[in-house]
JSON list of C-alpha atoms in Angstrom, two decimals:
[
{"chain": "N", "resi": 1391, "resn": "MET", "atom": "CA", "xyz": [-0.08, -0.01, -0.09]},
{"chain": "N", "resi": 1392, "resn": "SER", "atom": "CA", "xyz": [1.27, 3.41, -0.99]},
{"chain": "N", "resi": 1393, "resn": "LYS", "atom": "CA", "xyz": [1.91, 5.63, 1.93]},
{"chain": "N", "resi": 1394, "resn": "GLY", "atom": "CA", "xyz": [0.87, 9.00, 0.32]},
{"chain": "N", "resi": 1395, "resn": "LEU", "atom": "CA", "xyz": [-2.77, 9.74, -0.19]},
{"chain": "N", "resi": 1396, "resn": "LYS", "atom": "CA", "xyz": [-4.38, 9.06, -3.45]},
{"chain": "N", "resi": 1397, "resn": "LEU", "atom": "CA", "xyz": [-6.68, 11.59, -5.12]},
{"chain": "N", "resi": 1398, "resn": "SER", "atom": "CA", "xyz": [-9.60, 8.85, -4.83]},
{"chain": "N", "resi": 1399, "resn": "GLU", "atom": "CA", "xyz": [-8.86, 8.38, -0.86]},
{"chain": "N", "resi": 1400, "resn": "ILE", "atom": "CA", "xyz": [-8.95, 12.16, -0.52]},
{"chain": "N", "resi": 1401, "resn": "LEU", "atom": "CA", "xyz": [-12.39, 12.54, -2.49]},
{"chain": "N", "resi": 1402, "resn": "VAL", "atom": "CA", "xyz": [-13.92, 9.58, -0.23]},
{"chain": "N", "resi": 1403, "resn": "THR", "atom": "CA", "xyz": [-12.73, 10.89, 2.84]},
{"chain": "N", "resi": 1404, "resn": "VAL", "atom": "CA", "xyz": [-14.40, 14.49, 1.66]},
{"chain": "N", "resi": 1405, "resn": "LEU", "atom": "CA", "xyz": [-17.48, 12.79, 0.54]},
{"chain": "N", "resi": 1406, "resn": "ILE", "atom": "CA", "xyz": [-17.93, 10.55, 4.17]},
{"chain": "N", "resi": 1407, "resn": "SER", "atom": "CA", "xyz": [-17.17, 13.70, 5.93]},
{"chain": "N", "resi": 1408, "resn": "VAL", "atom": "CA", "xyz": [-19.80, 15.88, 4.15]},
{"chain": "N", "resi": 1409, "resn": "VAL", "atom": "CA", "xyz": [-22.29, 13.34, 4.75]},
{"chain": "N", "resi": 1410, "resn": "PHE", "atom": "CA", "xyz": [-21.06, 13.45, 8.60]},
{"chain": "N", "resi": 1411, "resn": "ALA", "atom": "CA", "xyz": [-21.27, 17.27, 8.48]},
{"chain": "N", "resi": 1412, "resn": "ILE", "atom": "CA", "xyz": [-25.02, 16.93, 7.34]},
{"chain": "N", "resi": 1413, "resn": "ILE", "atom": "CA", "xyz": [-25.26, 14.38, 10.58]},
{"chain": "N", "resi": 1414, "resn": "TYR", "atom": "CA", "xyz": [-23.55, 16.89, 12.74]},
{"chain": "N", "resi": 1415, "resn": "ASN", "atom": "CA", "xyz": [-26.10, 19.72, 11.81]},
{"chain": "N", "resi": 1416, "resn": "LEU", "atom": "CA", "xyz": [-29.12, 17.36, 12.35]},
{"chain": "N", "resi": 1417, "resn": "TRP", "atom": "CA", "xyz": [-27.53, 15.75, 15.72]},
{"chain": "N", "resi": 1418, "resn": "TRP", "atom": "CA", "xyz": [-27.96, 19.01, 17.34]},
{"chain": "N", "resi": 1419, "resn": "PHE", "atom": "CA", "xyz": [-31.53, 18.84, 17.35]},
{"chain": "N", "resi": 1420, "resn": "ILE", "atom": "CA", "xyz": [-31.21, 15.43, 19.47]},
{"chain": "N", "resi": 1421, "resn": "TYR", "atom": "CA", "xyz": [-28.31, 17.01, 21.60]},
{"chain": "N", "resi": 1422, "resn": "ASN", "atom": "CA", "xyz": [-30.79, 19.80, 22.66]},
{"chain": "N", "resi": 1423, "resn": "VAL", "atom": "CA", "xyz": [-33.58, 17.55, 23.44]},
{"chain": "N", "resi": 1424, "resn": "VAL", "atom": "CA", "xyz": [-31.48, 15.46, 25.70]},
{"chain": "N", "resi": 1425, "resn": "GLN", "atom": "CA", "xyz": [-30.31, 18.60, 27.14]},
{"chain": "N", "resi": 1426, "resn": "VAL", "atom": "CA", "xyz": [-33.55, 19.48, 28.81]},
{"chain": "N", "resi": 1427, "resn": "ALA", "atom": "CA", "xyz": [-32.84, 16.25, 31.20]},
{"chain": "N", "resi": 1428, "resn": "GLY", "atom": "CA", "xyz": [-30.20, 18.06, 32.79]},
{"chain": "N", "resi": 1429, "resn": "ILE", "atom": "CA", "xyz": [-26.95, 16.93, 34.72]},
{"chain": "N", "resi": 1430, "resn": "HIS", "atom": "CA", "xyz": [-25.07, 16.89, 31.46]},
{"chain": "N", "resi": 1431, "resn": "LEU", "atom": "CA", "xyz": [-26.93, 13.82, 29.76]},
{"chain": "N", "resi": 1432, "resn": "GLU", "atom": "CA", "xyz": [-26.36, 15.60, 26.51]},
{"chain": "N", "resi": 1433, "resn": "GLN", "atom": "CA", "xyz": [-22.88, 14.74, 26.66]},
{"chain": "N", "resi": 1434, "resn": "LEU", "atom": "CA", "xyz": [-23.61, 11.16, 26.31]},
{"chain": "N", "resi": 1435, "resn": "THR", "atom": "CA", "xyz": [-24.55, 12.02, 22.68]},
{"chain": "N", "resi": 1436, "resn": "TYR", "atom": "CA", "xyz": [-21.42, 14.19, 22.18]},
{"chain": "N", "resi": 1437, "resn": "GLY", "atom": "CA", "xyz": [-19.39, 11.49, 20.52]},
{"chain": "N", "resi": 1438, "resn": "VAL", "atom": "CA", "xyz": [-21.28, 11.67, 17.19]},
{"chain": "N", "resi": 1439, "resn": "TRP", "atom": "CA", "xyz": [-19.28, 14.88, 16.49]},
{"chain": "N", "resi": 1440, "resn": "PHE", "atom": "CA", "xyz": [-16.04, 12.93, 16.84]},
{"chain": "N", "resi": 1441, "resn": "MET", "atom": "CA", "xyz": [-17.08, 10.00, 14.28]},
{"chain": "N", "resi": 1442, "resn": "ALA", "atom": "CA", "xyz": [-15.90, 11.46, 10.79]},
{"chain": "N", "resi": 1443, "resn": "ALA", "atom": "CA", "xyz": [-12.07, 11.09, 11.75]},
{"chain": "N", "resi": 1444, "resn": "ILE", "atom": "CA", "xyz": [-12.52, 7.50, 13.26]},
{"chain": "N", "resi": 1445, "resn": "VAL", "atom": "CA", "xyz": [-14.78, 6.08, 10.48]},
{"chain": "N", "resi": 1446, "resn": "CYS", "atom": "CA", "xyz": [-12.68, 7.57, 7.54]},
{"chain": "N", "resi": 1447, "resn": "TYR", "atom": "CA", "xyz": [-9.37, 6.10, 9.29]},
{"chain": "N", "resi": 1448, "resn": "LEU", "atom": "CA", "xyz": [-10.98, 2.73, 9.88]},
{"chain": "N", "resi": 1449, "resn": "ILE", "atom": "CA", "xyz": [-11.86, 2.76, 5.90]},
{"chain": "N", "resi": 1450, "resn": "ILE", "atom": "CA", "xyz": [-8.50, 4.19, 4.84]},
{"chain": "N", "resi": 1451, "resn": "PRO", "atom": "CA", "xyz": [-5.90, 3.49, 7.51]},
{"chain": "N", "resi": 1452, "resn": "LYS", "atom": "CA", "xyz": [-3.44, 6.32, 6.30]},
{"chain": "N", "resi": 1453, "resn": "PRO", "atom": "CA", "xyz": [-1.63, 9.00, 7.96]},
{"chain": "N", "resi": 1454, "resn": "GLY", "atom": "CA", "xyz": [-3.37, 12.32, 7.61]},
{"chain": "N", "resi": 1455, "resn": "ILE", "atom": "CA", "xyz": [-6.99, 10.73, 6.68]},
{"chain": "N", "resi": 1456, "resn": "ALA", "atom": "CA", "xyz": [-8.38, 11.35, 10.29]},
{"chain": "N", "resi": 1457, "resn": "LEU", "atom": "CA", "xyz": [-7.33, 15.10, 10.41]},
{"chain": "N", "resi": 1458, "resn": "LEU", "atom": "CA", "xyz": [-8.67, 15.66, 6.71]},
{"chain": "N", "resi": 1459, "resn": "ALA", "atom": "CA", "xyz": [-11.75, 13.96, 7.71]},
{"chain": "N", "resi": 1460, "resn": "GLU", "atom": "CA", "xyz": [-12.34, 15.88, 10.69]},
{"chain": "N", "resi": 1461, "resn": "ILE", "atom": "CA", "xyz": [-11.37, 19.57, 8.96]},
{"chain": "N", "resi": 1462, "resn": "ALA", "atom": "CA", "xyz": [-13.65, 18.57, 6.18]},
{"chain": "N", "resi": 1463, "resn": "ALA", "atom": "CA", "xyz": [-16.49, 17.66, 8.36]},
{"chain": "N", "resi": 1464, "resn": "GLY", "atom": "CA", "xyz": [-15.98, 20.80, 10.58]},
{"chain": "N", "resi": 1465, "resn": "ALA", "atom": "CA", "xyz": [-15.93, 23.09, 7.44]},
{"chain": "N", "resi": 1466, "resn": "GLY", "atom": "CA", "xyz": [-18.94, 21.14, 6.04]},
{"chain": "N", "resi": 1467, "resn": "GLU", "atom": "CA", "xyz": [-20.76, 21.80, 9.32]},
{"chain": "N", "resi": 1468, "resn": "THR", "atom": "CA", "xyz": [-20.05, 25.55, 9.15]},
{"chain": "N", "resi": 1469, "resn": "ILE", "atom": "CA", "xyz": [-21.21, 25.65, 5.41]},
{"chain": "N", "resi": 1470, "resn": "VAL", "atom": "CA", "xyz": [-24.52, 23.84, 6.28]},
{"chain": "N", "resi": 1471, "resn": "MET", "atom": "CA", "xyz": [-25.22, 26.09, 9.17]},
{"chain": "N", "resi": 1472, "resn": "GLY", "atom": "CA", "xyz": [-24.78, 29.23, 6.73]},
{"chain": "N", "resi": 1473, "resn": "LYS", "atom": "CA", "xyz": [-22.26, 30.95, 8.92]},
{"chain": "N", "resi": 1474, "resn": "PHE", "atom": "CA", "xyz": [-18.43, 30.62, 9.16]},
{"chain": "N", "resi": 1475, "resn": "ASP", "atom": "CA", "xyz": [-17.69, 29.51, 12.88]},
{"chain": "N", "resi": 1476, "resn": "ILE", "atom": "CA", "xyz": [-14.18, 29.73, 14.11]},
{"chain": "N", "resi": 1477, "resn": "PRO", "atom": "CA", "xyz": [-14.58, 27.31, 17.23]},
{"chain": "N", "resi": 1478, "resn": "THR", "atom": "CA", "xyz": [-16.16, 24.47, 15.02]},
{"chain": "N", "resi": 1479, "resn": "ILE", "atom": "CA", "xyz": [-13.07, 24.79, 12.98]},
{"chain": "N", "resi": 1480, "resn": "ILE", "atom": "CA", "xyz": [-10.87, 24.68, 16.17]},
{"chain": "N", "resi": 1481, "resn": "TYR", "atom": "CA", "xyz": [-12.46, 21.60, 17.56]},
{"chain": "N", "resi": 1482, "resn": "ALA", "atom": "CA", "xyz": [-12.17, 20.01, 14.11]},
{"chain": "N", "resi": 1483, "resn": "VAL", "atom": "CA", "xyz": [-8.41, 20.47, 13.69]},
{"chain": "N", "resi": 1484, "resn": "LEU", "atom": "CA", "xyz": [-7.70, 19.56, 17.42]},
{"chain": "N", "resi": 1485, "resn": "GLN", "atom": "CA", "xyz": [-10.18, 16.35, 17.21]},
{"chain": "N", "resi": 1486, "resn": "GLY", "atom": "CA", "xyz": [-8.43, 15.28, 14.25]},
{"chain": "N", "resi": 1487, "resn": "LEU", "atom": "CA", "xyz": [-5.13, 15.71, 15.54]},
{"chain": "N", "resi": 1488, "resn": "ALA", "atom": "CA", "xyz": [-6.16, 13.84, 18.68]},
{"chain": "N", "resi": 1489, "resn": "CYS", "atom": "CA", "xyz": [-7.05, 10.76, 16.66]},
{"chain": "N", "resi": 1490, "resn": "GLU", "atom": "CA", "xyz": [-3.81, 10.99, 14.20]},
{"chain": "N", "resi": 1491, "resn": "ILE", "atom": "CA", "xyz": [-1.74, 10.88, 17.62]},
{"chain": "N", "resi": 1492, "resn": "VAL", "atom": "CA", "xyz": [-3.61, 7.55, 18.47]},
{"chain": "N", "resi": 1493, "resn": "PHE", "atom": "CA", "xyz": [-3.39, 6.09, 15.12]},
{"chain": "N", "resi": 1494, "resn": "ALA", "atom": "CA", "xyz": [0.30, 6.98, 14.91]},
{"chain": "N", "resi": 1495, "resn": "ILE", "atom": "CA", "xyz": [0.91, 5.37, 18.02]},
{"chain": "N", "resi": 1496, "resn": "PHE", "atom": "CA", "xyz": [-0.05, 2.08, 16.43]},
{"chain": "N", "resi": 1497, "resn": "LYS", "atom": "CA", "xyz": [1.86, 2.98, 13.24]},
{"chain": "N", "resi": 1498, "resn": "TYR", "atom": "CA", "xyz": [-1.66, 3.39, 11.29]},
{"chain": "N", "resi": 1499, "resn": "LYS", "atom": "CA", "xyz": [-1.65, -0.68, 11.16]},
{"chain": "N", "resi": 1500, "resn": "SER", "atom": "CA", "xyz": [-4.52, -1.47, 13.80]},
{"chain": "N", "resi": 1501, "resn": "ARG", "atom": "CA", "xyz": [-7.97, -1.08, 13.03]},
{"chain": "N", "resi": 1502, "resn": "SER", "atom": "CA", "xyz": [-9.41, -2.65, 15.99]},
{"chain": "N", "resi": 1503, "resn": "ALA", "atom": "CA", "xyz": [-12.21, -1.70, 18.30]},
{"chain": "N", "resi": 1504, "resn": "ALA", "atom": "CA", "xyz": [-9.70, -1.03, 21.03]},
{"chain": "N", "resi": 1505, "resn": "VAL", "atom": "CA", "xyz": [-7.87, 1.57, 18.95]},
{"chain": "N", "resi": 1506, "resn": "ALA", "atom": "CA", "xyz": [-11.04, 3.33, 17.57]},
{"chain": "N", "resi": 1507, "resn": "MET", "atom": "CA", "xyz": [-12.35, 3.64, 21.27]},
{"chain": "N", "resi": 1508, "resn": "LEU", "atom": "CA", "xyz": [-8.71, 5.12, 22.27]},
{"chain": "N", "resi": 1509, "resn": "ALA", "atom": "CA", "xyz": [-9.16, 7.29, 19.58]},
{"chain": "N", "resi": 1510, "resn": "GLY", "atom": "CA", "xyz": [-12.74, 8.42, 20.71]},
{"chain": "N", "resi": 1511, "resn": "LEU", "atom": "CA", "xyz": [-11.65, 9.11, 24.01]},
{"chain": "N", "resi": 1512, "resn": "ALA", "atom": "CA", "xyz": [-8.55, 11.05, 23.16]},
{"chain": "N", "resi": 1513, "resn": "THR", "atom": "CA", "xyz": [-10.95, 13.15, 20.85]},
{"chain": "N", "resi": 1514, "resn": "ALA", "atom": "CA", "xyz": [-13.03, 13.58, 23.80]},
{"chain": "N", "resi": 1515, "resn": "LEU", "atom": "CA", "xyz": [-10.38, 14.56, 26.10]},
{"chain": "N", "resi": 1516, "resn": "VAL", "atom": "CA", "xyz": [-9.01, 17.23, 23.60]},
{"chain": "N", "resi": 1517, "resn": "SER", "atom": "CA", "xyz": [-12.40, 19.12, 23.43]},
{"chain": "N", "resi": 1518, "resn": "PHE", "atom": "CA", "xyz": [-12.13, 20.02, 27.12]},
{"chain": "N", "resi": 1519, "resn": "PRO", "atom": "CA", "xyz": [-9.44, 22.99, 26.93]},
{"chain": "N", "resi": 1520, "resn": "VAL", "atom": "CA", "xyz": [-11.42, 24.35, 23.99]},
{"chain": "N", "resi": 1521, "resn": "ASP", "atom": "CA", "xyz": [-14.66, 24.15, 26.02]},
{"chain": "N", "resi": 1522, "resn": "TYR", "atom": "CA", "xyz": [-12.85, 26.06, 28.95]},
{"chain": "N", "resi": 1523, "resn": "PHE", "atom": "CA", "xyz": [-11.51, 28.62, 26.77]},
{"chain": "N", "resi": 1524, "resn": "TYR", "atom": "CA", "xyz": [-14.77, 29.46, 25.23]},
{"chain": "N", "resi": 1525, "resn": "GLY", "atom": "CA", "xyz": [-16.34, 29.78, 28.52]},
{"chain": "N", "resi": 1526, "resn": "TYR", "atom": "CA", "xyz": [-18.57, 26.62, 28.56]},
{"chain": "N", "resi": 1527, "resn": "LEU", "atom": "CA", "xyz": [-16.84, 25.23, 31.63]},
{"chain": "N", "resi": 1528, "resn": "ASN", "atom": "CA", "xyz": [-15.58, 28.15, 33.81]},
{"chain": "N", "resi": 1529, "resn": "GLU", "atom": "CA", "xyz": [-18.42, 28.48, 36.19]},
{"chain": "N", "resi": 1530, "resn": "VAL", "atom": "CA", "xyz": [-19.71, 24.58, 36.42]},
{"chain": "N", "resi": 1531, "resn": "ALA", "atom": "CA", "xyz": [-19.58, 23.27, 40.10]},
{"chain": "N", "resi": 1532, "resn": "GLY", "atom": "CA", "xyz": [-17.05, 20.45, 40.77]},
{"chain": "N", "resi": 1533, "resn": "TRP", "atom": "CA", "xyz": [-19.50, 17.47, 40.90]},
{"chain": "N", "resi": 1534, "resn": "ASN", "atom": "CA", "xyz": [-21.13, 18.88, 37.89]},
{"chain": "N", "resi": 1535, "resn": "LEU", "atom": "CA", "xyz": [-17.73, 19.40, 35.86]},
{"chain": "N", "resi": 1536, "resn": "LEU", "atom": "CA", "xyz": [-16.88, 15.68, 36.80]},
{"chain": "N", "resi": 1537, "resn": "LEU", "atom": "CA", "xyz": [-20.09, 14.37, 35.16]},
{"chain": "N", "resi": 1538, "resn": "PHE", "atom": "CA", "xyz": [-19.52, 16.58, 32.06]},
{"chain": "N", "resi": 1539, "resn": "ILE", "atom": "CA", "xyz": [-16.05, 14.99, 31.77]},
{"chain": "N", "resi": 1540, "resn": "ILE", "atom": "CA", "xyz": [-17.31, 11.41, 32.29]},
{"chain": "N", "resi": 1541, "resn": "PHE", "atom": "CA", "xyz": [-20.27, 11.50, 30.24]},
{"chain": "N", "resi": 1542, "resn": "ARG", "atom": "CA", "xyz": [-18.32, 13.17, 27.31]},
{"chain": "N", "resi": 1543, "resn": "SER", "atom": "CA", "xyz": [-15.64, 10.41, 28.00]},
{"chain": "N", "resi": 1544, "resn": "ILE", "atom": "CA", "xyz": [-17.91, 7.66, 27.52]},
{"chain": "N", "resi": 1545, "resn": "SER", "atom": "CA", "xyz": [-19.54, 8.99, 24.58]},
{"chain": "N", "resi": 1546, "resn": "GLY", "atom": "CA", "xyz": [-16.03, 9.25, 22.78]},
{"chain": "N", "resi": 1547, "resn": "ILE", "atom": "CA", "xyz": [-15.62, 5.65, 23.71]},
{"chain": "N", "resi": 1548, "resn": "VAL", "atom": "CA", "xyz": [-18.86, 4.26, 22.90]},
{"chain": "N", "resi": 1549, "resn": "LEU", "atom": "CA", "xyz": [-20.38, 6.62, 20.14]},
{"chain": "N", "resi": 1550, "resn": "ALA", "atom": "CA", "xyz": [-17.16, 7.75, 18.43]},
{"chain": "N", "resi": 1551, "resn": "GLY", "atom": "CA", "xyz": [-15.34, 4.72, 18.91]},
{"chain": "N", "resi": 1552, "resn": "LEU", "atom": "CA", "xyz": [-17.24, 1.35, 19.23]},
{"chain": "N", "resi": 1553, "resn": "VAL", "atom": "CA", "xyz": [-19.99, 2.74, 16.80]},
{"chain": "N", "resi": 1554, "resn": "SER", "atom": "CA", "xyz": [-17.58, 3.91, 14.44]},
{"chain": "N", "resi": 1555, "resn": "TYR", "atom": "CA", "xyz": [-15.93, 0.61, 14.37]},
{"chain": "N", "resi": 1556, "resn": "CYS", "atom": "CA", "xyz": [-19.41, -1.24, 14.01]},
{"chain": "N", "resi": 1557, "resn": "ILE", "atom": "CA", "xyz": [-20.42, 1.10, 11.03]},
{"chain": "N", "resi": 1558, "resn": "VAL", "atom": "CA", "xyz": [-17.23, -0.01, 9.20]},
{"chain": "N", "resi": 1559, "resn": "LYS", "atom": "CA", "xyz": [-17.37, -3.54, 10.05]},
{"chain": "N", "resi": 1560, "resn": "ALA", "atom": "CA", "xyz": [-20.71, -3.51, 8.28]},
{"chain": "N", "resi": 1561, "resn": "LEU", "atom": "CA", "xyz": [-19.32, -1.71, 5.41]},
{"chain": "N", "resi": 1562, "resn": "ASP", "atom": "CA", "xyz": [-16.55, -4.31, 5.18]},
{"chain": "N", "resi": 1563, "resn": "LYS", "atom": "CA", "xyz": [-19.27, -7.21, 4.84]},
{"chain": "N", "resi": 1564, "resn": "THR", "atom": "CA", "xyz": [-20.70, -5.42, 1.76]},
{"chain": "N", "resi": 1565, "resn": "GLY", "atom": "CA", "xyz": [-16.92, -5.39, 0.34]},
{"chain": "N", "resi": 1566, "resn": "VAL", "atom": "CA", "xyz": [-17.08, -1.59, -0.40]},
{"chain": "N", "resi": 1567, "resn": "THR", "atom": "CA", "xyz": [-14.14, -0.66, 1.48]},
{"chain": "N", "resi": 1568, "resn": "LYS", "atom": "CA", "xyz": [-11.97, -3.39, -0.03]},
{"chain": "N", "resi": 1569, "resn": "PHE", "atom": "CA", "xyz": [-11.09, -0.89, -2.51]},
{"chain": "N", "resi": 1570, "resn": "PHE", "atom": "CA", "xyz": [-9.01, 1.14, -0.04]},
{"chain": "N", "resi": 1571, "resn": "ARG", "atom": "CA", "xyz": [-6.90, -1.66, 1.26]},
{"chain": "N", "resi": 1572, "resn": "PRO", "atom": "CA", "xyz": [-4.21, -3.89, -0.15]},
{"chain": "N", "resi": 1573, "resn": "ALA", "atom": "CA", "xyz": [-5.40, -7.14, -1.47]},
{"chain": "N", "resi": 1574, "resn": "SER", "atom": "CA", "xyz": [-5.53, -10.01, 0.78]},
{"chain": "N", "resi": 1575, "resn": "GLN", "atom": "CA", "xyz": [-4.26, -13.75, 0.05]},
{"chain": "N", "resi": 1576, "resn": "GLN", "atom": "CA", "xyz": [-7.85, -14.78, 0.08]},
{"chain": "N", "resi": 1577, "resn": "ASP", "atom": "CA", "xyz": [-8.38, -11.88, -2.74]},
{"chain": "N", "resi": 1578, "resn": "TYR", "atom": "CA", "xyz": [-5.97, -13.66, -4.73]},
{"chain": "N", "resi": 1579, "resn": "ASP", "atom": "CA", "xyz": [-7.23, -17.17, -4.24]},
{"chain": "N", "resi": 1580, "resn": "ASN", "atom": "CA", "xyz": [-10.83, -16.04, -5.28]},
{"chain": "N", "resi": 1581, "resn": "LEU", "atom": "CA", "xyz": [-9.50, -15.05, -8.47]}
]
């Protein structure tokens, strides 16, 4: 497998990210509905906003894919919103970098559920300093902040990591993702 990104891989990554940009904008409705329950239960839904990078990496396990996916999804989200939103782009860049660091630790060779869940957790953790900078966490009581962190971390692990892994495994069964990975011996034997 070549190390650089091919045009087809970039285009597929951007296409998947555009789909996620639309999902991200629709997801605000669910997030706001759950937010009414209080005690930061909405944070259990937050992991959806981390999924583009993980799904794209699991389909095309190459350096730079996760960062490209998150930036494209973040930019797409601002386009769908109809306004340019700098915090969304900052979140996207940091989330993409967090995923890239996790995937780099495993040398871009692992597509396991554990690695996907670790990337989801890393992405959740990297979002907290940005939340603090933009004033979302400055006045939250300690016990409430703890719930916030725990719920978002769980969401990163489960929604962003595990659900992304399950989505890609389902796509793998259709055979559509084979185009982005090297042929296996079984593929050659089937010829």
